[in-house]
Structures are given as C-alpha cells and as structure tokens.
C-alpha cells in the first residue's frame, strides 16, 4: 500500500472506532451487536468493527480492514459477521461511503412486524424523504442481506431500511452520515410508535413531504456565504 492509502486507513480506523461510541451514546445497540463501517476512498477496501468485541474495548488498532468481497486484508481480529452485507452495499452503490447496522429497539420492532414506517412527521420528511422502507428477510453471514438492502434502497430517498425480522441498516456519503441516519431512524420509529398508541396518525401530503425534504437537504444549516463585494 502507498503511504497515502496507509494514512487514509489509519484515519478511518480512528473515525470508525470513535463512531461506535455514538451507537452506545444513543442507545442503539446492546452488548456487542451492531457495527459501523467506512469505505476507503478510491480503494476497494473498507474498515469495520471486529466481531464480538465489547464496545468498551474498541480502539483504532483493533478495527479491521477488508476488501469489497469481505475478505480480511489487515487486522488481528475476525471482522464483523455483517461484513459481507456491508461489502455488497459498497460494491453495488459506489456513492456510499459508510454503512451502519443496529438492532435499535423501536425501529427493530417495526422490522419484526414487517412494516415500513409511514411518513407522518416533518422530521421524517426532512431526513428520509418519505417512508422508511421495509426490506426482505435474509440470513446473516452471506451477502443476501446486502442484496436486500440495495434492492430496497435503489431509487429510494431514505438512507435507512428496516430488514424484516432483523434490524436497521443505514447508508451515507461517509460513516458519520450513516450513523446520523441510524440515530434519526430510531427517533422517528419511537415517535411513530407513540403516535400509533395514541390513535391514528394524520397523513402528510406528498407535495409537503417533497418540499420539506428539498428544504432540509439544500437549505437547512450553515450554507456557504459569498465574501462581501464578490
């Protein structure tokens, strides 16, 4: 590997290790479940959590590097059992730079029911552009989960999918964006559950969902400001 690739991998090891603490911070995982990965820019490589290692023990040094077939390239530990799913997503969706998997309680409850989360909230319209879709059931270990993720999210604005009877997978332009999507997915799932408990949620017009999504994606937050006199 070149010096530049080695530097990129080191930085991503540190980033991916740090982002796992966001999963515990927001209560999205239990014990050693869940994982974050990041694509190495310009390389057919990804950095991912090792399998079965406690979150308290995760460091940059014990993150592992795999190729996009899921084979171990660098590291002292076996990679996550979900590595093949992550690798398939990266192979099929070159725009994706980060993938996250959780079994967060409320979103996974929707997955257990085999039900998409309909869009009844402005915050959901902002972040997901509509419903959070349900994906097919697939067994862990091979790339069938990855195939289900890609088939469900292809052409969909949502960066999150609820894999039936399993849990949440999210994608993003980088690993941090994928973590944010996982956090927001659980928040939406919890609120949608509470709304269902109270009564029948009020539908939103598609035009309003579209307008909210466009504003959030293109206007919300700090935008570049042209220098005075330019």
Steps between C-alpha positions, in 0.01 A plus 500: 500500500612854431576740784183695416276193516661396828428848639138485383450161662648620828268800505197284418592250773492789748175640358318166492613412853378837628165479319415174675476700822211693340305175471530441875445869579162495327402155629491337156685180591523238775807301607714454185225527236512757223782637287632798307711481185664749266621468142864590439476775232626389163575147618308171498532489878287562807568546871262327741456392862638159604251228589386455861729761657356715780432863415711601800797323342473643149803699388647613169752218526242221513288622210546270201546565129324281242471501125165550328445125492513501881840328528734611778790712371642651818434451872542258788129415547225332299278762333136560590256227400324767290809580292370322189184715509702822534735390220211428263354846561834664419539291183149581378476864614825687426356824640477347849792569735360366826266223619352446847304212649307506828223312678361818656182412688222702339621476140563127541147458637370637168734256322359215709153593378624513140369854469647815350477817708256733318588868482284691749768738633680802359826372649458174309426687178815707557736213559348208308288664229204274573444161658783294647462184290491139605748261339482121459599238753849356443734286704816644654843405370486529122416791274124436482441778752706736286297405194179575690632837617600605151179376335288687755691829503568520124317810378374573853576824686523329838853428627350238736335164447332271753604145415211272590540305826851641538567869548618827349757564229590854398724648233666838456756693302735418787484302824389800707202562270401135529516522881282812495244313288496215754444744787221680316339172390460388861365842600238488224411138578442581868281801425302307236438223753373749758275666241349161411440435872311830532286457191517523123787722376400773255630447144727757334454616141774378265561857378568609859736205556687591181527867600625416848758256366630752246529776762680279750741353248581823316427799727507393867818558702800716431536576129808656338483879498662695217758756618378862510549677168529179300 
